């Protein structure tokens, strides 16, 4: 490195890139499309994972239970360790709130 932090390309690499650039352009094009496709696949997987988690979270019945306190210190008076977790989906102590 010299000249204030600028990179000096090795002459052999510079010569190679100048000589074979027309042949490398399809490779660059293909690589860019592969990266875009991988990005799209990753985005789709992320969205489906979020969708599946949200569907599972909506199965948790705690907020509709008679014993749910809606207090961050003690969420459930009967099963405080299970409250608002995936294990609470089949809670044996669930009793639906009475709607007035």
Protein backbone atom coordinates (compact mmCIF):
# COMPACT_ATOMS: atom_id res chain seq x y z
CA UNK A 1 0.00 0.00 0.00
CA UNK A 2 1.28 3.37 -0.91
CA UNK A 3 -0.05 6.70 -1.98
CA UNK A 4 -2.36 7.46 0.94
CA UNK A 5 -3.97 4.06 1.39
CA UNK A 6 -4.78 3.32 -2.26
CA UNK A 7 -4.44 -0.25 -3.40
CA UNK A 8 -1.96 -1.00 -6.15
CA UNK A 9 -3.10 -3.94 -8.26
CA UNK A 10 -0.50 -6.50 -9.06
CA UNK A 11 0.50 -6.22 -12.71
CA UNK A 12 -0.28 -9.89 -13.39
CA UNK A 13 -3.84 -9.52 -12.04
CA UNK A 14 -4.35 -6.28 -13.96
CA UNK A 15 -3.13 -7.92 -17.16
CA UNK A 16 -5.36 -10.96 -16.59
CA UNK A 17 -8.47 -8.83 -16.02
CA UNK A 18 -7.78 -6.64 -19.05
CA UNK A 19 -7.14 -9.66 -21.28
CA UNK A 20 -10.05 -11.88 -20.14
CA UNK A 21 -12.67 -9.28 -19.21
CA UNK A 22 -14.95 -10.08 -22.21
CA UNK A 23 -14.94 -13.74 -21.17
CA UNK A 24 -15.54 -12.93 -17.50
CA UNK A 25 -18.57 -10.69 -18.06
CA UNK A 26 -21.01 -13.63 -18.45
CA UNK A 27 -19.60 -15.05 -15.22
CA UNK A 28 -20.26 -11.72 -13.47
CA UNK A 29 -23.79 -11.66 -14.91
CA UNK A 30 -24.48 -15.24 -13.80
CA UNK A 31 -23.04 -14.59 -10.32
CA UNK A 32 -25.19 -11.50 -9.85
CA UNK A 33 -28.36 -13.43 -10.79
CA UNK A 34 -27.46 -16.33 -8.51
CA UNK A 35 -26.98 -13.92 -5.61
CA UNK A 36 -30.33 -12.24 -6.34
CA UNK A 37 -32.10 -15.61 -6.50
CA UNK A 38 -30.52 -16.69 -3.21
CA UNK A 39 -31.60 -13.42 -1.65
CA UNK A 40 -35.16 -13.98 -2.88
CA UNK A 41 -35.23 -17.56 -1.56
CA UNK A 42 -33.94 -16.38 1.81
CA UNK A 43 -36.60 -13.65 1.91
CA UNK A 44 -39.38 -16.16 1.12
CA UNK A 45 -38.11 -18.56 3.81
CA UNK A 46 -37.99 -15.74 6.35
CA UNK A 47 -41.55 -14.61 5.58
CA UNK A 48 -42.91 -18.17 5.78
CA UNK A 49 -41.09 -18.74 9.08
CA UNK A 50 -42.59 -15.53 10.51
CA UNK A 51 -46.04 -16.58 9.27
CA UNK A 52 -45.76 -20.02 10.86
CA UNK A 53 -44.56 -18.59 14.18
CA UNK A 54 -47.37 -16.06 14.26
CA UNK A 55 -49.93 -18.79 13.57
CA UNK A 56 -48.53 -20.84 16.44
CA UNK A 57 -48.55 -17.81 18.76
CA UNK A 58 -52.26 -17.28 18.01
CA UNK A 59 -52.96 -20.79 19.31
CA UNK A 60 -51.86 -19.82 22.84
CA UNK A 61 -55.13 -19.36 24.77
CA UNK A 62 -53.75 -17.54 27.83
CA UNK A 63 -55.23 -14.12 27.13
CA UNK A 64 -58.74 -15.67 27.08
CA UNK A 65 -58.27 -17.65 30.32
CA UNK A 66 -59.99 -16.84 33.59
CA UNK A 67 -56.68 -17.16 35.48
CA UNK A 68 -54.74 -14.79 33.21
CA UNK A 69 -53.89 -11.58 35.09
CA UNK A 70 -52.36 -9.53 32.25
CA UNK A 71 -49.66 -8.42 34.70
CA UNK A 72 -46.00 -8.82 33.72
CA UNK A 73 -45.05 -9.93 37.25
CA UNK A 74 -47.58 -12.79 37.47
CA UNK A 75 -49.26 -13.62 34.18
CA UNK A 76 -51.14 -16.66 35.41
CA UNK A 77 -52.18 -17.50 38.95
CA UNK A 78 -52.33 -21.28 38.36
CA UNK A 79 -49.52 -22.02 35.88
CA UNK A 80 -47.14 -19.02 35.97
CA UNK A 81 -44.30 -20.95 34.30
CA UNK A 82 -46.46 -21.93 31.33
CA UNK A 83 -48.23 -18.61 30.76
CA UNK A 84 -47.82 -17.24 27.23
CA UNK A 85 -45.52 -20.07 26.08
CA UNK A 86 -46.02 -22.77 23.47
CA UNK A 87 -46.56 -25.30 26.26
CA UNK A 88 -49.71 -23.41 27.29
CA UNK A 89 -51.56 -24.47 24.12
CA UNK A 90 -52.88 -27.59 25.85
CA UNK A 91 -53.04 -26.18 29.38
CA UNK A 92 -55.13 -28.47 31.60
CA UNK A 93 -56.23 -25.55 33.79
CA UNK A 94 -57.64 -23.38 31.00
CA UNK A 95 -61.10 -21.98 31.75
CA UNK A 96 -62.49 -19.47 29.31
CA UNK A 97 -63.24 -15.99 30.62
CA UNK A 98 -66.88 -15.18 31.15
CA UNK A 99 -67.99 -12.48 28.75
CA UNK A 100 -70.32 -9.96 30.38
